[in-house]
Amino acid sequence: MSVTSRGNSATVHQRRFGALVLRLALYSTFCGVFFIIGVEIGRQRSNDSVSSNSGQIEKETESFDQSVDRSHGKIQGVMPMPVISQPGEMGKPFKPTKLSEEQKQRIKDGYSNNGFNQYVSDLINIERSLPDIRQSRCKEPGRHLTNLPKTSIIIIFHNEAWTVLLRTVHSVINRSPPELLQEIILVDDNSTMSHLKGQLDTYMRRFVKVKIVRAPGRVGLIRARMLGADIATGEVLTFLDSHVEPTTGWLPPLLDRIARNFTTVVVPIIEVIDQDTFEFVYDSDPALLKEPFVGSFDWSLTHTWILLPERVKAEINDTSEPYPTPTMAGGLFAISKRYWEYLGKYDPGFDIWGGENLELSFKTWMCGGRLEQVPCSRVGHIFRSKSPYKGREGVEYVKNNLIRLAKVWLDDYAQYYYMTIGNQSGKEYGDISRQIALRQRLQCKPFKWYLENIIPEIFIPGYGFAYGEFRNLGFGGKNCLDSTMDIKDTNVSPILFPCHKQGGNQMFTLTDNYEIRRDGMCLDSPGDDVITFPCHGAKGNQQWMYDISTKQIVHVVSQMCLTAASSSNVTMKPCDTSLTEQRWQLQNFRTKLRTDKFDFN
């Protein structure tokens, strides 16, 4: 399907849109998932094979001890000069060849246990070199304040692979100015792997600034982070996942923004560490760097990405400067401990993970703060295609968290979230009275203010010509247009399904831009078929009109009509007013748009 058939909407930034969509989908799914699995992971790095002997692991890592200054737990001087021929140096991909059957099995086991190629990780130096990928302006002298606050780095782990966790800790220590590093707090969320018990304790004793805290039981990412934050002594809290690699100069740009205003919350640019080859993947094309993405959300309350709006670009000199972002992905960020506690930390009623990133984003902006993305800070993160961990059966903790989020912070706009989940909010979300009282006590602004001022680009389902169910009047008039409209599944044909009046997959909007849309996905017709495709805003194959008199949905470019091919399938056919299969009843239809996009009246 050519780009031109999408209304010539291709621009230079679209080359990485697909990657960012995947990054979003994976991050939203696995950013905080640390579920218990009953397997042992002990195989570690060797020159040509993976050894599962912990004594051999310690022997292999002895060489790192010699450069450790135990007085402050910081490896002295600069990073050792990389041996470029070694696997993974300078972030290069490593693809082992001529593997034995045993090695192939170890690779398979690594994916099963971790969701990434542990075998490759074990062959790469835990202090491997990475390229300095900062823009030139980030390196200019005097760019940051000289008297920066110290930070506590808080890293939550659950059954993390040995070399990946060690590489995270070593890269933080090696690439952070020692005078800015108050401590590294490793919070063990009830790991069951033997290498994360005594072996980890023994290894980390070499670092005076590293503390290991064991949760009393399985508490989940959210509460584990709050546990780490409660014991932190740094002025700033910096949260990282346990499978990251910060790059050169990552920390001062974050602390600089907080030093200038303690109510500023900051996030680095998150780069990709390939799950298969451990390649450090980053944007270096100047054209792409001028078209950065920032965080957003959709009405299923999932974090998404959008291009930095032109109105924001007009306010900054260049894209190496920090710029506001409406939301954060949630895995990597820094916040002053003072502001963290002022905001009430995370909602203590949240369970495991899910929604905490949007909650902190919303209340940062609505309660007097500011959320920024800092381009001079770059951190690599392993994104897994699937989670290796098992969840608790029968507990919809993410849904319950999001219901709490909607009820406390979204005001009247919560209705759009309820429609995406089928208006089934239930009562399992718990008591929210304290969170409502917190919002009142802090005198936080309404969610309408957030939408109008922080993310006016947001798609609002209720602002359009119609929203709700699109009922086909053919075949007894009992069936509605139905589609998951999942951004991970493009080119999927919508179906007809018995109308259930629960929203969800049957909630659509005929927008003011003449799209049939849900969140970031639109109906698109490249020919005789109709599919779902990411909205591009350029009309073309995504432009539809509703004829009030005939009740037909007309595709403007082809002048074909959306037609029920059967009681379960839709297609495109020449418009024929005699066909009931081409007649549609649209819910909440209006002939004129509201004058205020954000007003419910």
Short mmCIF file of C-alpha atoms in Angstrom, two decimals, residues 6-308:
data_model
loop_
_atom_site.label_atom_id
_atom_site.label_comp_id
_atom_site.label_asym_id
_atom_site.label_seq_id
_atom_site.Cartn_x
_atom_site.Cartn_y
_atom_site.Cartn_z
CA ARG A 6 -2.63 7.89 2.33
CA GLY A 7 -3.07 11.43 1.11
CA ASN A 8 0.66 12.17 0.63
CA SER A 9 1.10 12.43 4.36
CA ALA A 10 4.59 10.91 4.49
CA THR A 11 7.25 13.13 6.06
CA VAL A 12 10.74 12.47 7.30
CA HIS A 13 9.53 11.65 10.80
CA GLN A 14 7.42 8.75 9.52
CA ARG A 15 10.56 6.68 9.07
CA ARG A 16 10.64 6.14 12.77
CA PHE A 17 6.92 6.32 13.57
CA GLY A 18 6.53 2.56 13.23
CA ALA A 19 9.45 1.96 15.55
CA LEU A 20 8.00 4.36 18.08
CA VAL A 21 4.61 2.67 17.87
CA LEU A 22 6.30 -0.65 18.62
CA ARG A 23 8.35 0.97 21.35
CA LEU A 24 5.19 2.38 22.88
CA ALA A 25 3.29 -0.87 22.67
CA LEU A 26 6.07 -2.86 24.26
CA TYR A 27 6.83 -0.25 26.88
CA SER A 28 3.22 0.18 27.87
CA THR A 29 2.92 -3.59 28.24
CA PHE A 30 6.17 -4.50 29.93
CA CYS A 31 7.64 -1.35 31.47
CA GLY A 32 6.75 -2.46 34.95
CA VAL A 33 5.87 -6.14 34.71
CA PHE A 34 7.96 -8.20 37.12
CA PHE A 35 5.92 -11.33 37.78
CA ILE A 36 7.22 -14.41 39.51
CA ILE A 37 8.44 -17.30 37.41
CA GLY A 38 9.73 -20.49 38.91
CA VAL A 39 12.91 -20.94 36.95
CA GLU A 40 16.58 -20.48 37.77
CA ILE A 41 18.72 -18.14 35.70
CA GLY A 42 22.37 -18.50 36.54
CA ARG A 43 24.18 -18.77 33.28
CA GLN A 44 26.67 -15.98 32.83
CA ARG A 45 29.25 -14.55 30.47
CA SER A 46 32.27 -16.46 29.13
CA ASN A 47 34.47 -16.06 26.08
CA ASP A 48 32.77 -18.56 23.81
CA SER A 49 29.97 -20.14 25.80
CA VAL A 50 27.66 -19.44 28.70
CA SER A 51 28.63 -20.88 32.07
CA SER A 52 26.05 -21.58 34.74
CA ASN A 53 28.68 -21.86 37.49
CA SER A 54 28.46 -18.90 39.87
CA GLY A 55 32.10 -19.32 40.88
CA GLN A 56 33.10 -18.93 37.25
CA ILE A 57 30.96 -15.78 37.07
CA GLU A 58 32.81 -14.23 40.00
CA LYS A 59 36.14 -15.21 38.46
CA GLU A 60 35.21 -13.59 35.16
CA THR A 61 34.24 -10.33 36.85
CA GLU A 62 37.29 -10.12 39.15
CA SER A 63 39.01 -7.84 36.66
CA PHE A 64 36.51 -5.10 37.49
CA ASP A 65 37.45 -5.13 41.17
CA GLN A 66 40.92 -3.73 40.56
CA SER A 67 39.62 -0.31 39.49
CA VAL A 68 37.14 0.14 42.34
CA ASP A 69 37.72 2.78 45.01
CA ARG A 70 35.86 1.47 48.06
CA SER A 71 35.88 4.91 49.69
CA HIS A 72 32.91 6.03 47.63
CA GLY A 73 32.05 3.10 45.40
CA LYS A 74 32.88 4.86 42.13
CA ILE A 75 35.04 3.33 39.44
CA GLN A 76 37.85 5.84 39.13
CA GLY A 77 38.91 7.89 36.15
CA VAL A 78 37.33 7.38 32.77
CA MET A 79 35.85 4.27 31.28
CA PRO A 80 38.61 1.90 30.13
CA MET A 81 39.41 2.17 26.44
CA PRO A 82 37.15 -0.27 24.63
CA VAL A 83 38.57 -3.20 22.77
CA ILE A 84 36.55 -2.66 19.63
CA SER A 85 36.89 -6.29 18.59
CA GLN A 86 35.02 -7.43 21.69
CA PRO A 87 31.29 -8.19 21.35
CA GLY A 88 28.92 -5.26 21.71
CA GLU A 89 31.52 -2.50 22.10
CA MET A 90 30.38 0.97 21.07
CA GLY A 91 26.86 -0.41 21.11
CA LYS A 92 27.41 -2.54 18.02
CA PRO A 93 25.13 -5.56 17.48
CA PHE A 94 26.51 -8.99 18.28
CA LYS A 95 25.27 -12.03 16.39
CA PRO A 96 26.99 -15.28 17.41
CA THR A 97 27.56 -17.80 14.61
CA LYS A 98 28.48 -21.48 14.39
CA LEU A 99 26.49 -22.31 17.49
CA SER A 100 26.46 -25.75 19.04
CA GLU A 101 23.19 -27.40 19.96
CA GLU A 102 23.92 -26.61 23.61
CA GLN A 103 24.42 -22.93 22.82
CA LYS A 104 21.22 -22.83 20.78
CA GLN A 105 19.37 -24.26 23.77
CA ARG A 106 20.89 -21.62 26.04
CA ILE A 107 19.64 -18.92 23.69
CA LYS A 108 16.18 -20.47 23.75
CA ASP A 109 16.26 -20.66 27.55
CA GLY A 110 17.34 -17.02 27.77
CA TYR A 111 14.36 -15.85 25.76
CA SER A 112 12.02 -18.01 27.81
CA ASN A 113 13.38 -16.75 31.12
CA ASN A 114 13.94 -13.10 30.26
CA GLY A 115 12.24 -12.13 27.03
CA PHE A 116 15.59 -11.21 25.47
CA ASN A 117 18.79 -12.90 24.28
CA GLN A 118 20.54 -13.49 27.60
CA TYR A 119 23.22 -15.55 25.84
CA VAL A 120 24.36 -12.47 23.90
CA SER A 121 24.20 -10.30 27.02
CA ASP A 122 26.42 -12.77 28.87
CA LEU A 123 29.06 -12.49 26.13
CA ILE A 124 29.15 -8.69 26.24
CA ASN A 125 31.29 -6.79 28.75
CA ILE A 126 29.22 -5.43 31.63
CA GLU A 127 31.21 -2.20 31.20
CA ARG A 128 30.95 -2.04 27.44
CA SER A 129 31.49 1.26 25.69
CA LEU A 130 28.72 3.26 24.04
CA PRO A 131 28.97 6.12 21.55
CA ASP A 132 28.49 9.67 22.78
CA ILE A 133 25.25 10.43 20.95
CA ARG A 134 24.55 13.87 22.38
CA GLN A 135 23.94 16.78 20.07
CA SER A 136 26.88 19.19 19.93
CA ARG A 137 25.10 21.91 21.91
CA CYS A 138 24.68 19.50 24.81
CA LYS A 139 28.47 19.45 25.23
CA GLU A 140 28.94 23.22 25.39
CA PRO A 141 30.68 24.47 28.57
CA GLY A 142 28.45 26.28 31.04
CA ARG A 143 25.25 24.75 29.72
CA HIS A 144 24.28 23.43 33.16
CA LEU A 145 24.41 24.88 36.66
CA THR A 146 27.57 24.04 38.58
CA ASN A 147 25.91 23.44 41.95
CA LEU A 148 23.58 20.56 41.18
CA PRO A 149 21.66 18.51 43.76
CA LYS A 150 22.60 14.92 44.57
CA THR A 151 20.31 12.16 43.47
CA SER A 152 19.28 8.74 44.69
CA ILE A 153 19.00 6.28 41.78
CA ILE A 154 16.16 3.83 42.47
CA ILE A 155 16.14 0.60 40.46
CA ILE A 156 13.44 -2.04 40.95
CA PHE A 157 14.18 -5.60 39.89
CA HIS A 158 12.40 -8.92 39.92
CA ASN A 159 14.19 -12.00 38.57
CA GLU A 160 16.40 -9.86 36.32
CA ALA A 161 19.19 -11.50 34.32
CA TRP A 162 22.57 -11.24 36.06
CA THR A 163 24.63 -9.50 33.38
CA VAL A 164 21.81 -7.14 32.44
CA LEU A 165 21.37 -5.97 36.04
CA LEU A 166 25.13 -5.61 36.53
CA ARG A 167 25.47 -3.67 33.28
CA THR A 168 22.72 -1.32 34.47
CA VAL A 169 24.52 -0.64 37.76
CA HIS A 170 27.99 -0.31 36.21
CA SER A 171 26.80 2.03 33.47
CA VAL A 172 25.04 4.25 36.02
CA ILE A 173 28.18 4.43 38.17
CA ASN A 174 30.62 4.87 35.30
CA ARG A 175 28.64 7.56 33.51
CA SER A 176 27.45 9.60 36.51
CA PRO A 177 29.60 12.28 38.15
CA PRO A 178 30.42 10.83 41.60
CA GLU A 179 29.67 14.14 43.32
CA LEU A 180 26.07 13.94 42.04
CA LEU A 181 25.47 10.33 43.01
CA GLN A 182 24.07 10.10 46.52
CA GLU A 183 23.31 6.38 46.31
CA ILE A 184 21.94 3.60 44.15
CA ILE A 185 19.04 1.78 45.78
CA LEU A 186 18.31 -1.66 44.34
CA VAL A 187 14.85 -2.78 45.43
CA ASP A 188 14.31 -6.52 45.11
CA ASP A 189 10.62 -7.16 44.53
CA ASN A 190 10.67 -10.72 45.89
CA SER A 191 12.98 -12.28 43.29
CA THR A 192 13.18 -16.07 43.35
CA MET A 193 16.40 -16.50 41.35
CA SER A 194 19.39 -17.66 43.41
CA HIS A 195 21.84 -15.27 41.73
CA LEU A 196 19.82 -12.32 43.08
CA LYS A 197 20.26 -13.39 46.70
CA GLY A 198 23.64 -13.88 48.38
CA GLN A 199 25.57 -13.70 45.11
CA LEU A 200 24.20 -10.22 44.41
CA ASP A 201 24.85 -9.09 47.99
CA THR A 202 28.47 -10.22 47.73
CA TYR A 203 29.02 -8.56 44.38
CA MET A 204 27.53 -5.19 45.34
CA ARG A 205 29.61 -4.86 48.54
CA ARG A 206 32.36 -3.39 46.37
CA PHE A 207 30.19 -0.30 45.89
CA VAL A 208 29.70 1.72 49.06
CA LYS A 209 26.97 3.75 47.39
CA VAL A 210 24.90 0.72 46.38
CA LYS A 211 22.18 -0.42 48.77
CA ILE A 212 20.02 -3.51 48.35
CA VAL A 213 16.54 -3.41 49.86
CA ARG A 214 14.40 -6.54 49.94
CA ALA A 215 10.62 -6.12 49.79
CA PRO A 216 8.87 -8.27 52.42
CA GLY A 217 6.82 -9.97 49.69
CA ARG A 218 5.65 -9.45 46.13
CA VAL A 219 4.56 -5.80 46.16
CA GLY A 220 4.78 -4.85 42.48
CA LEU A 221 6.61 -2.06 40.68
CA ILE A 222 4.56 0.83 42.05
CA ARG A 223 4.88 0.00 45.74
CA ALA A 224 8.49 -1.13 45.31
CA ARG A 225 9.33 2.30 43.92
CA MET A 226 7.60 3.99 46.83
CA LEU A 227 9.57 1.74 49.20
CA GLY A 228 12.84 2.82 47.58
CA ALA A 229 11.83 6.49 47.58
CA ASP A 230 10.92 6.39 51.27
CA ILE A 231 14.46 5.39 52.30
CA ALA A 232 16.24 7.57 49.73
CA THR A 233 18.39 10.38 51.15
CA GLY A 234 19.09 12.28 47.94
CA GLU A 235 17.46 15.60 47.17
CA VAL A 236 16.34 14.19 43.82
CA LEU A 237 14.84 10.78 43.08
CA THR A 238 15.83 9.21 39.76
CA PHE A 239 13.88 6.08 38.81
CA LEU A 240 15.33 3.60 36.31
CA ASP A 241 14.36 0.16 35.07
CA SER A 242 16.76 -2.72 35.74
CA HIS A 243 17.64 -3.26 32.06
CA VAL A 244 19.02 0.11 30.93
CA GLU A 245 22.32 1.69 29.91
CA PRO A 246 22.69 5.45 30.43
CA THR A 247 25.01 7.21 27.99
CA THR A 248 27.72 9.81 28.55
CA GLY A 249 26.45 13.00 30.19
CA TRP A 250 22.98 11.66 30.95
CA LEU A 251 22.60 12.88 34.54
CA PRO A 252 23.54 16.61 34.76
CA PRO A 253 20.90 17.72 32.21
CA LEU A 254 18.16 16.11 34.30
CA LEU A 255 19.35 17.54 37.61
CA ASP A 256 19.85 20.98 36.05
CA ARG A 257 16.15 21.36 35.28
CA ILE A 258 15.13 20.33 38.79
CA ALA A 259 17.75 22.63 40.34
CA ARG A 260 16.18 25.56 38.50
CA ASN A 261 12.65 24.64 39.63
CA PHE A 262 11.91 21.86 42.11
CA THR A 263 8.43 21.34 40.63
CA THR A 264 9.86 20.28 37.26
CA VAL A 265 9.73 16.55 36.56
CA VAL A 266 12.10 15.36 33.83
CA VAL A 267 12.47 12.37 31.54
CA PRO A 268 15.41 11.41 29.31
CA ILE A 269 15.19 10.41 25.68
CA ILE A 270 14.69 6.63 25.72
CA GLU A 271 16.74 4.77 23.12
CA VAL A 272 16.36 1.11 22.16
CA ILE A 273 18.68 -1.72 23.15
CA ASP A 274 17.81 -4.51 20.74
CA GLN A 275 16.50 -7.59 22.54
CA ASP A 276 18.24 -9.95 20.10
CA THR A 277 21.65 -8.41 19.41
CA PHE A 278 21.95 -5.81 22.20
CA GLU A 279 22.63 -3.17 19.58
CA PHE A 280 22.25 0.35 20.95
CA VAL A 281 19.82 1.87 18.44
CA TYR A 282 19.51 5.64 18.34
CA ASP A 283 18.54 8.52 16.06
CA SER A 284 21.49 10.33 14.50
CA ASP A 285 19.83 11.84 11.41
CA PRO A 286 19.70 15.64 11.97
CA ALA A 287 16.36 15.78 10.17
CA LEU A 288 14.87 13.28 12.61
CA LEU A 289 16.34 15.06 15.62
CA LYS A 290 14.44 18.16 14.54
CA GLU A 291 11.16 16.22 14.63
CA PRO A 292 11.09 14.76 18.16
CA PHE A 293 8.19 12.91 19.70
CA VAL A 294 6.61 13.64 23.07
CA GLY A 295 4.29 11.65 25.29
CA SER A 296 0.54 11.65 24.88
CA PHE A 297 -2.32 9.29 25.71
CA ASP A 298 -5.46 7.83 24.22
CA TRP A 299 -8.86 7.32 25.78
CA SER A 300 -8.08 3.77 26.80
CA LEU A 301 -5.59 5.60 29.06
CA THR A 302 -2.60 4.12 27.29
CA HIS A 303 0.56 6.14 26.83
CA THR A 304 1.19 7.10 23.19
CA TRP A 305 3.57 9.33 21.21
CA ILE A 306 2.90 12.42 19.11
CA LEU A 307 5.19 14.76 17.22
CA LEU A 308 6.36 17.79 19.18
#
